[in-house]
């Protein structure tokens, strides 16, 4: 029987799975928070900076979104030691995920800032604010509100992407599950537990994201048409 | 940076590149067939029906777990149910399974974006529900599905890199093998990135073209942006 599951075994490995989920969660939260800092800084330069800087940042974004996350992870893993940066697997994973997250978050920041009605910036300029003041005092506070649900959603995506860190032996959920499979030669029990763990974490975040979306309800709807939203929907899987 | 080495290994990556493209395109095609049929079932079913519950939980599962887990499930489960497939076809099954979950959403969104008035108008000239759906709603929504589906292909190409964990010899796995034998990671990873990047950029250029030139029968609809789904 395919689904004759060994419940006792599942109880036995549950503590390990829970510990590993905690690692997954920690890595993802760290990556998203660092990613937000990087994403906000670069996102503002993307909106306000000199044209060459804007182009450079756009290249970075295109590069991150156009290349599989697995390659970024491999690159960071191999490249950090050759710059004499010795990090353990956990922090290597954080650095790799931060760079991936930042690439997506720059776009979130940019589209949030650009979704603020043009009149807001013009009004700010017309009362004598300069571009920077308009950005910091008028546009960013409004854009920040709009970013919150999207960023929560991004955290869910990064949690999913963190599963790829198993290839560089970070002891997160997928890696621990994999180790258990090869240690005990039982796959169904382990995979079900791992999948359920991810489902719980990701669903909670998705739910939080849609709650926040209602809570921080927009005064004006985003002006993007669904079509252009779709075509920019490059996701991390 | 060893340029000569890059030129040297490029021919060795062409076959894996073909595998990557093939696995993604086959999965997209199968995924579209399944996704469109399941999406139509979703739209046709009533809100609390069994089919919709089933489809919703399927979509929820696919979107809630990382693709690597879905690949492992396919890899371990398929032999268990008596399907001893080649690793390439395991990859196709896994990617299709993943893609369908996203495509149901695409189809659903596209069908629902067609204005309700279309249903009413077709009904008022005496068409049945089914006639309306196949002759009025589906042709209009198919046009709106094209850009997200092309986009789905580039997502699938990126996702196919994860198939390296079950030793499918596609681009990432081939690159890994070269790194393991030559220890030149920077060159190999750069080349891999360029290959993936140009593949995906070419596809998004194609998406843009399809979106603005081919499937844009009434430009005013798209140019005004906001009127999407309301113009009719």
Short mmCIF file of C-alpha atoms in Angstrom, two decimals:
data_model
loop_
_atom_site.label_atom_id
_atom_site.label_comp_id
_atom_site.label_asym_id
_atom_site.label_seq_id
_atom_site.Cartn_x
_atom_site.Cartn_y
_atom_site.Cartn_z
CA UNK A 1 0.00 0.00 0.00
CA UNK A 2 1.43 3.28 -1.07
CA UNK A 3 0.09 5.40 1.73
CA UNK A 4 0.78 3.11 4.63
CA UNK A 5 2.72 5.75 6.48
CA UNK A 6 4.96 5.03 9.40
CA UNK A 7 3.41 7.46 11.87
CA UNK A 8 5.83 6.57 14.63
CA UNK A 9 8.77 7.44 12.40
CA UNK A 10 7.12 10.72 11.51
CA UNK A 11 6.83 11.63 15.21
CA UNK A 12 10.40 10.60 15.72
CA UNK A 13 11.83 12.94 13.07
CA UNK A 14 9.42 15.80 13.71
CA UNK A 15 11.79 17.68 16.07
CA UNK A 16 14.50 17.63 13.39
CA UNK A 17 12.05 18.88 10.78
CA UNK A 18 10.86 21.66 13.06
CA UNK A 19 14.41 22.74 13.84
CA UNK A 20 15.18 22.80 10.13
CA UNK A 21 12.07 24.86 9.40
CA UNK A 22 13.29 27.36 11.94
CA UNK A 23 16.61 27.61 10.05
CA UNK A 24 14.70 28.09 6.79
CA UNK A 25 12.62 30.81 8.37
CA UNK A 26 15.64 32.57 9.89
CA UNK A 27 17.58 32.57 6.62
CA UNK A 28 14.61 33.85 4.66
CA UNK A 29 13.72 36.62 7.10
CA UNK A 30 17.35 37.76 7.26
CA UNK A 31 17.60 37.70 3.47
CA UNK A 32 14.38 39.64 3.02
CA UNK A 33 15.29 42.27 5.63
CA UNK A 34 18.76 42.78 4.19
CA UNK A 35 17.20 42.63 0.74
CA UNK A 36 14.77 45.38 1.65
CA UNK A 37 17.61 47.63 2.81
CA UNK A 38 19.54 46.95 -0.39
CA UNK A 39 16.39 47.08 -2.49
CA UNK A 40 15.25 50.40 -1.03
CA UNK A 41 18.65 52.01 -1.51
CA UNK A 42 19.08 50.73 -5.06
CA UNK A 43 15.40 51.23 -5.85
CA UNK A 44 15.69 54.91 -4.97
CA UNK A 45 18.76 55.27 -7.14
CA UNK A 46 16.80 53.44 -9.82
CA UNK A 47 14.16 56.18 -9.65
CA UNK A 48 16.29 59.23 -8.90
CA UNK A 49 19.88 58.46 -9.84
CA UNK A 50 21.83 59.62 -12.85
CA UNK A 51 20.87 57.79 -16.06
CA UNK A 52 23.99 55.56 -16.15
CA UNK A 53 23.31 54.45 -12.58
CA UNK A 54 19.69 53.73 -13.44
CA UNK A 55 20.81 51.60 -16.38
CA UNK A 56 23.32 49.73 -14.23
CA UNK A 57 20.70 48.96 -11.61
CA UNK A 58 18.27 47.85 -14.28
CA UNK A 59 20.94 45.49 -15.61
CA UNK A 60 21.38 44.07 -12.15
CA UNK A 61 17.62 43.55 -11.83
CA UNK A 62 17.38 41.93 -15.26
CA UNK A 63 20.34 39.74 -14.46
CA UNK A 64 18.90 38.55 -11.15
CA UNK A 65 15.48 37.92 -12.63
CA UNK A 66 16.75 36.38 -15.84
CA UNK A 67 19.10 33.80 -14.39
CA UNK A 68 17.98 30.80 -12.31
CA UNK A 69 18.49 31.34 -8.57
CA UNK A 70 20.48 28.12 -8.44
CA UNK A 71 23.25 29.78 -10.44
CA UNK A 72 23.42 32.80 -8.12
CA UNK A 73 23.69 30.46 -5.18
CA UNK A 74 26.45 28.46 -6.84
CA UNK A 75 28.27 31.65 -7.77
CA UNK A 76 28.17 33.11 -4.27
CA UNK A 77 29.21 29.78 -2.83
CA UNK A 78 32.28 29.56 -5.05
CA UNK A 79 33.09 33.25 -5.28
CA UNK A 80 33.11 34.33 -1.62
CA UNK A 81 36.14 32.19 -0.64
CA UNK A 82 38.14 33.52 -3.58
CA UNK A 83 37.61 37.04 -2.24
CA UNK A 84 38.92 35.70 1.08
CA UNK A 85 35.52 35.98 2.70
CA UNK A 86 35.11 32.86 4.79
CA UNK A 87 31.49 32.43 5.82
CA UNK A 88 29.78 29.33 7.07
CA UNK A 89 26.99 27.78 5.00
CA UNK A 90 24.27 29.65 6.84
CA UNK A 91 25.69 33.09 6.04
CA UNK A 92 26.65 32.09 2.52
CA UNK A 93 23.00 31.20 2.07
CA UNK A 94 21.92 34.52 3.55
CA UNK A 95 24.20 36.45 1.19
CA UNK A 96 22.99 34.52 -1.85
CA UNK A 97 19.32 34.88 -0.98
CA UNK A 98 19.80 38.56 -0.13
CA UNK A 99 21.13 39.25 -3.60
CA UNK A 100 18.27 37.33 -5.20
CA UNK A 101 15.69 39.01 -2.98
CA UNK A 102 17.17 42.45 -3.64
CA UNK A 103 16.85 41.96 -7.38
CA UNK A 104 13.12 41.38 -7.03
CA UNK A 105 12.65 44.00 -4.34
CA UNK A 106 14.20 46.80 -6.39
CA UNK A 107 11.38 46.24 -8.85
CA UNK A 108 8.82 46.27 -6.04
CA UNK A 109 10.21 49.57 -4.72
CA UNK A 110 10.36 51.10 -8.16
CA UNK A 111 6.84 50.10 -9.15
CA UNK A 112 5.48 51.25 -5.78
CA UNK A 113 7.13 54.66 -6.15
CA UNK A 114 5.98 54.95 -9.74
CA UNK A 115 2.46 53.90 -8.81
CA UNK A 116 2.07 57.05 -6.71
CA UNK A 117 0.13 59.50 -8.75
CA UNK A 118 2.30 61.87 -10.77
CA UNK A 119 0.52 64.88 -9.31
CA UNK A 120 1.97 64.14 -5.88
CA UNK A 121 5.51 64.72 -7.10
CA UNK A 122 4.52 67.73 -9.17
CA UNK A 123 2.66 69.27 -6.25
CA UNK A 124 5.69 68.75 -4.03
CA UNK A 125 7.99 70.34 -6.59
CA UNK A 126 5.62 73.25 -7.08
CA UNK A 127 5.75 74.19 -3.40
CA UNK A 128 9.52 74.36 -3.68
CA UNK A 129 10.67 70.93 -2.56
CA UNK A 130 13.56 69.48 -4.49
CA UNK A 131 13.46 65.99 -6.01
CA UNK A 132 15.07 64.38 -2.99
CA UNK A 133 12.69 66.00 -0.50
CA UNK A 134 9.73 65.02 -2.65
CA UNK A 135 10.96 61.44 -2.69
CA UNK A 136 11.63 61.18 1.05
CA UNK A 137 8.76 63.22 2.45
CA UNK A 138 6.00 62.65 -0.09
CA UNK A 139 6.53 59.63 -2.30
CA UNK A 140 8.27 57.11 -0.06
CA UNK A 141 5.81 57.28 2.86
CA UNK A 142 2.96 56.62 0.46
CA UNK A 143 4.87 53.99 -1.49
CA UNK A 144 5.96 52.23 1.69
CA UNK A 145 2.39 51.48 2.56
CA UNK A 146 1.85 49.93 -0.83
CA UNK A 147 4.97 47.81 -0.61
CA UNK A 148 4.09 46.03 2.62
CA UNK A 149 1.74 43.34 1.21
CA UNK A 150 4.00 42.74 -1.79
CA UNK A 151 7.03 42.37 0.43
CA UNK A 152 5.24 39.82 2.61
CA UNK A 153 4.48 37.91 -0.54
CA UNK A 154 8.14 38.23 -1.47
CA UNK A 155 9.08 36.65 1.85
CA UNK A 156 6.95 33.64 0.91
CA UNK A 157 8.79 33.46 -2.42
CA UNK A 158 12.17 33.68 -0.70
CA UNK A 159 11.16 30.87 1.67
CA UNK A 160 10.51 28.74 -1.38
CA UNK A 161 13.77 29.83 -2.99
CA UNK A 162 15.67 29.00 0.21
CA UNK A 163 15.01 25.33 -0.55
CA UNK A 164 17.66 25.63 -3.26
CA UNK A 165 20.27 26.29 -0.58
CA UNK A 166 20.19 22.56 0.03
CA UNK A 167 22.59 22.18 -2.90
CA UNK A 168 25.29 24.05 -0.95
CA UNK A 169 24.56 22.00 2.19
CA UNK A 170 22.87 24.63 4.28
CA UNK A 171 21.02 22.64 6.93
CA UNK A 172 17.60 23.97 6.08
CA UNK A 173 14.35 22.10 5.59
CA UNK A 174 15.02 20.53 2.19
CA UNK A 175 18.55 19.46 3.06
CA UNK A 176 17.49 17.92 6.37
CA UNK A 177 14.63 16.15 4.64
CA UNK A 178 17.00 14.85 2.01
CA UNK A 179 19.45 13.63 4.61
CA UNK A 180 16.65 11.82 6.43
CA UNK A 181 15.54 10.16 3.20
CA UNK A 182 18.97 8.78 2.50
CA UNK A 183 19.58 7.87 6.11
CA UNK A 184 16.41 5.84 6.61
CA UNK A 185 15.39 5.05 3.01
CA UNK A 186 11.86 6.28 3.60
CA UNK A 187 10.76 9.05 1.34
CA UNK A 188 6.98 9.42 1.57
CA UNK A 189 6.91 10.21 5.29
CA UNK A 190 9.74 12.72 5.08
CA UNK A 191 8.56 14.43 1.89
CA UNK A 192 5.04 14.79 3.28
CA UNK A 193 6.36 16.41 6.43
CA UNK A 194 8.67 18.74 4.55
CA UNK A 195 5.96 19.72 2.07
CA UNK A 196 3.44 20.34 4.85
CA UNK A 197 5.99 22.48 6.70
CA UNK A 198 6.52 24.65 3.61
CA UNK A 199 2.79 24.80 2.98
CA UNK A 200 2.14 26.02 6.52
CA UNK A 201 4.82 28.71 6.43
CA UNK A 202 4.04 29.91 2.91
CA UNK A 203 0.25 29.87 3.44
CA UNK A 204 0.54 31.84 6.66
CA UNK A 205 2.61 34.46 4.87
CA UNK A 206 0.27 34.58 1.88
CA UNK A 207 -2.66 34.98 4.24
CA UNK A 208 -0.83 37.72 6.12
CA UNK A 209 -0.06 39.38 2.81
CA UNK A 210 -3.68 39.51 1.72
CA UNK A 211 -4.74 40.66 5.21
CA UNK A 212 -2.21 43.49 5.00
CA UNK A 213 -3.45 44.32 1.55
CA UNK A 214 -6.94 44.89 2.96
CA UNK A 215 -5.61 46.59 6.06
CA UNK A 216 -3.42 49.06 4.21
CA UNK A 217 -6.11 49.61 1.64
CA UNK A 218 -4.98 51.80 -1.20
CA UNK A 219 -6.49 55.20 -1.55
CA UNK A 220 -6.11 54.84 -5.30
CA UNK A 221 -5.89 51.51 -7.08
CA UNK A 222 -2.57 50.66 -8.71
CA UNK A 223 -2.59 51.91 -12.24
CA UNK A 224 -0.99 48.88 -13.80
CA UNK A 225 -3.20 46.99 -16.17
CA UNK A 226 -3.40 43.24 -15.51
CA UNK A 227 -1.62 42.50 -18.77
CA UNK A 228 1.49 44.46 -17.94
CA UNK A 229 1.37 43.02 -14.45
CA UNK A 230 1.40 39.53 -15.91
CA UNK A 231 4.27 40.10 -18.23
CA UNK A 232 6.41 41.34 -15.35
CA UNK A 233 5.52 38.34 -13.25
CA UNK A 234 8.95 36.73 -13.25
CA UNK A 235 8.70 34.56 -10.19
CA UNK A 236 11.17 32.69 -8.08
CA UNK A 237 9.98 29.15 -7.95
CA UNK B 1 39.04 35.24 -16.71
CA UNK B 2 40.07 32.59 -19.19
CA UNK B 3 38.36 33.49 -22.46
CA UNK B 4 39.91 30.59 -24.32
CA UNK B 5 38.45 28.18 -21.80
CA UNK B 6 34.99 29.68 -22.25
CA UNK B 7 35.18 29.25 -26.02
CA UNK B 8 36.47 25.76 -25.42
CA UNK B 9 33.58 24.56 -23.27
CA UNK B 10 30.84 26.30 -25.23
CA UNK B 11 30.27 23.38 -27.64
CA UNK B 12 29.98 21.02 -24.67
CA UNK B 13 27.09 23.10 -23.35
CA UNK B 14 25.05 23.18 -26.53
CA UNK B 15 23.54 19.74 -26.06
CA UNK B 16 22.56 20.42 -22.44
CA UNK B 17 21.10 23.72 -23.61
CA UNK B 18 18.92 21.76 -25.99
CA UNK B 19 17.81 19.51 -23.12
CA UNK B 20 16.90 22.57 -21.04
CA UNK B 21 14.87 24.07 -23.86
CA UNK B 22 13.21 20.78 -24.72
CA UNK B 23 12.18 19.93 -21.18
CA UNK B 24 10.78 23.44 -20.70
CA UNK B 25 8.89 23.54 -23.99
CA UNK B 26 7.40 20.05 -23.59
CA UNK B 27 6.32 20.91 -20.05
CA UNK B 28 4.82 24.19 -21.19
CA UNK B 29 2.86 22.50 -23.96
CA UNK B 30 1.52 19.71 -21.76
CA UNK B 31 0.97 22.26 -19.00
CA UNK B 32 -1.04 24.50 -21.29
CA UNK B 33 -3.26 21.66 -22.47
CA UNK B 34 -3.95 20.60 -18.90
CA UNK B 35 -4.00 24.13 -17.52
CA UNK B 36 -6.55 25.39 -20.03
CA UNK B 37 -8.84 22.37 -19.53
CA UNK B 38 -8.60 22.53 -15.75
CA UNK B 39 -8.97 26.31 -15.80
CA UNK B 40 -12.15 25.91 -17.85
CA UNK B 41 -13.43 23.35 -15.36
CA UNK B 42 -12.65 25.81 -12.57
CA UNK B 43 -14.62 28.58 -14.24
CA UNK B 44 -17.52 26.30 -15.14
CA UNK B 45 -17.86 24.86 -11.64
CA UNK B 46 -19.97 26.43 -8.94
CA UNK B 47 -18.16 28.12 -6.03
CA UNK B 48 -18.55 25.36 -3.44
CA UNK B 49 -18.42 22.37 -5.75
CA UNK B 50 -16.10 19.42 -5.32
CA UNK B 51 -14.14 20.14 -8.52
CA UNK B 52 -13.35 23.65 -7.46
CA UNK B 53 -12.26 22.56 -4.02
CA UNK B 54 -9.96 19.99 -5.60
CA UNK B 55 -8.49 22.45 -8.10
CA UNK B 56 -8.04 25.09 -5.42
CA UNK B 57 -6.14 22.74 -3.17
CA UNK B 58 -3.99 21.65 -6.12
CA UNK B 59 -3.10 25.24 -6.93
CA UNK B 60 -2.52 25.91 -3.24
CA UNK B 61 -0.13 22.96 -3.00
CA UNK B 62 1.84 23.92 -6.11
CA UNK B 63 2.20 27.54 -5.08
CA UNK B 64 2.94 26.71 -1.47
CA UNK B 65 5.83 24.29 -1.88
CA UNK B 66 9.19 24.89 -3.54
CA UNK B 67 9.73 23.25 -6.89
CA UNK B 68 12.62 21.22 -5.56
CA UNK B 69 10.21 19.39 -3.25
CA UNK B 70 7.85 18.73 -6.15
CA UNK B 71 10.76 17.35 -8.16
CA UNK B 72 11.77 15.07 -5.31
CA UNK B 73 8.19 13.88 -4.96
CA UNK B 74 8.02 13.03 -8.67
CA UNK B 75 11.45 11.42 -8.55
CA UNK B 76 10.64 9.15 -5.61
CA UNK B 77 6.94 8.62 -6.19
CA UNK B 78 6.81 7.70 -9.88
CA UNK B 79 8.87 4.48 -9.54
CA UNK B 80 6.77 3.59 -6.50
CA UNK B 81 3.59 3.60 -8.57
CA UNK B 82 5.25 1.49 -11.23
CA UNK B 83 6.32 4.18 -13.68
CA UNK B 84 10.01 3.72 -14.31
CA UNK B 85 10.56 6.76 -16.44
CA UNK B 86 13.75 8.14 -17.81
CA UNK B 87 15.00 11.07 -15.71
CA UNK B 88 14.14 13.43 -18.57
CA UNK B 89 10.48 12.41 -18.37
CA UNK B 90 10.50 12.60 -14.59
CA UNK B 91 11.60 16.19 -15.12
CA UNK B 92 8.82 16.76 -17.62
CA UNK B 93 6.24 15.34 -15.19
CA UNK B 94 7.52 17.48 -12.33
CA UNK B 95 7.68 20.70 -14.34
CA UNK B 96 4.28 20.06 -15.91
CA UNK B 97 2.78 19.40 -12.48
CA UNK B 98 4.26 22.69 -11.30
CA UNK B 99 3.33 24.68 -14.35
CA UNK B 100 -0.30 23.54 -14.43
CA UNK B 101 -0.79 24.99 -10.95
CA UNK B 102 0.28 28.40 -12.17
CA UNK B 103 -1.49 28.13 -15.51
CA UNK B 104 -4.88 27.38 -13.96
CA UNK B 105 -4.56 30.77 -12.31
CA UNK B 106 -3.59 32.41 -15.61
CA UNK B 107 -6.55 30.88 -17.46
CA UNK B 108 -8.93 31.70 -14.64
CA UNK B 109 -7.78 35.31 -14.47
CA UNK B 110 -7.98 35.70 -18.25
CA UNK B 111 -11.51 34.27 -18.47
CA UNK B 112 -12.72 36.31 -15.54
CA UNK B 113 -11.21 39.48 -17.01
CA UNK B 114 -13.73 39.33 -19.86
CA UNK B 115 -16.55 41.66 -19.04
CA UNK B 116 -19.76 40.17 -17.67
CA UNK B 117 -21.66 42.08 -20.36
CA UNK B 118 -20.27 39.68 -22.95
CA UNK B 119 -22.09 36.81 -21.25
CA UNK B 120 -25.27 38.82 -20.99
CA UNK B 121 -25.16 40.04 -24.59
CA UNK B 122 -24.58 36.52 -25.92
CA UNK B 123 -27.39 35.22 -23.73
CA UNK B 124 -29.72 37.91 -24.93
CA UNK B 125 -29.25 36.91 -28.58
CA UNK B 126 -30.17 33.35 -27.66
CA UNK B 127 -26.82 31.63 -27.22
CA UNK B 128 -26.57 28.90 -24.63
CA UNK B 129 -23.98 29.06 -21.85
CA UNK B 130 -21.73 26.63 -23.64
CA UNK B 131 -21.94 28.43 -26.99
CA UNK B 132 -21.18 31.71 -25.27
CA UNK B 133 -18.18 30.24 -23.55
CA UNK B 134 -16.59 28.64 -26.60
CA UNK B 135 -17.47 31.25 -29.21
CA UNK B 136 -17.40 34.51 -27.30
CA UNK B 137 -15.48 34.26 -24.05
CA UNK B 138 -12.69 31.81 -24.87
CA UNK B 139 -11.41 33.54 -28.06
CA UNK B 140 -11.19 36.84 -26.25
CA UNK B 141 -9.50 35.41 -23.19
CA UNK B 142 -7.08 33.30 -25.25
CA UNK B 143 -5.60 36.53 -26.51
CA UNK B 144 -5.04 37.68 -22.96
CA UNK B 145 -3.44 34.40 -21.99
CA UNK B 146 -0.65 34.62 -24.58
CA UNK B 147 1.68 37.06 -22.77
CA UNK B 148 1.49 35.35 -19.36
CA UNK B 149 1.99 31.98 -21.03
CA UNK B 150 5.13 33.16 -22.79
CA UNK B 151 6.24 34.50 -19.45
CA UNK B 152 5.50 31.11 -17.96
CA UNK B 153 7.97 29.60 -20.42
CA UNK B 154 10.81 31.75 -19.09
CA UNK B 155 9.82 30.83 -15.54
CA UNK B 156 9.94 27.19 -16.57
CA UNK B 157 13.38 27.57 -18.11
CA UNK B 158 14.61 28.97 -14.83
CA UNK B 159 12.84 26.25 -12.89
CA UNK B 160 14.35 23.55 -15.10
CA UNK B 161 17.75 24.37 -13.61
CA UNK B 162 16.55 22.71 -10.41
CA UNK B 163 16.23 19.43 -12.31
CA UNK B 164 20.01 19.17 -11.90
CA UNK B 165 19.35 17.80 -8.40
CA UNK B 166 17.91 14.62 -9.89
CA UNK B 167 20.87 14.42 -12.32
CA UNK B 168 19.10 15.39 -15.49
CA UNK B 169 21.97 16.46 -17.73
CA UNK B 170 20.70 19.92 -18.55
CA UNK B 171 22.54 23.22 -18.58
CA UNK B 172 23.13 23.62 -14.85
CA UNK B 173 24.14 20.00 -14.34
CA UNK B 174 26.51 20.14 -17.31
CA UNK B 175 28.05 23.32 -15.90
CA UNK B 176 28.44 21.68 -12.50
CA UNK B 177 30.20 18.74 -14.10
CA UNK B 178 32.64 21.07 -15.87
CA UNK B 179 33.28 22.99 -12.64
CA UNK B 180 33.93 19.73 -10.81
CA UNK B 181 36.49 18.64 -13.39
CA UNK B 182 38.22 21.95 -14.12
CA UNK B 183 37.72 23.99 -10.90
CA UNK B 184 37.11 27.10 -13.00
CA UNK B 185 33.83 28.22 -11.53
CA UNK B 186 33.79 31.88 -12.61
CA UNK B 187 34.08 31.17 -16.32
CA UNK B 188 31.56 28.35 -16.31
CA UNK B 189 28.99 30.17 -14.20
CA UNK B 190 29.38 33.31 -16.28
CA UNK B 191 28.79 31.36 -19.45
CA UNK B 192 25.79 29.58 -17.95
CA UNK B 193 24.33 32.89 -16.79
CA UNK B 194 24.80 34.41 -20.23
CA UNK B 195 23.11 31.41 -21.87
CA UNK B 196 20.14 31.42 -19.52
CA UNK B 197 19.93 35.18 -19.60
CA UNK B 198 19.93 35.50 -23.37
CA UNK B 199 17.41 32.69 -23.69
CA UNK B 200 15.05 34.39 -21.27
CA UNK B 201 15.64 37.87 -22.65
CA UNK B 202 14.88 36.61 -26.14
CA UNK B 203 11.66 35.13 -24.82
CA UNK B 204 10.62 38.28 -23.02
CA UNK B 205 11.33 40.27 -26.16
CA UNK B 206 9.06 37.81 -27.95
CA UNK B 207 6.44 38.36 -25.24
CA UNK B 208 6.59 42.11 -25.68
CA UNK B 209 6.27 41.69 -29.42
CA UNK B 210 3.33 39.32 -29.12
CA UNK B 211 1.70 41.60 -26.60
CA UNK B 212 2.03 44.84 -28.52
CA UNK B 213 2.01 43.78 -32.17
CA UNK B 214 0.39 40.41 -32.80
CA UNK B 215 -2.31 40.04 -30.19
CA UNK B 216 -3.19 43.67 -29.97
CA UNK B 217 -6.23 43.90 -32.19
CA UNK B 218 -7.56 47.08 -30.67
CA UNK B 219 -4.68 49.19 -29.50
CA UNK B 220 -6.88 51.71 -27.74
CA UNK B 221 -7.90 49.00 -25.30
CA UNK B 222 -4.33 48.40 -24.25
CA UNK B 223 -2.98 51.89 -24.54
CA UNK B 224 -5.43 53.35 -22.11
CA UNK B 225 -4.18 50.67 -19.74
CA UNK B 226 -6.78 51.03 -17.04
CA UNK B 227 -9.70 50.06 -19.25
CA UNK B 228 -8.48 46.47 -19.46
CA UNK B 229 -11.54 44.31 -19.13
CA UNK B 230 -13.96 47.18 -19.09
CA UNK B 231 -13.97 48.44 -22.63
CA UNK B 232 -16.56 45.99 -23.89
#
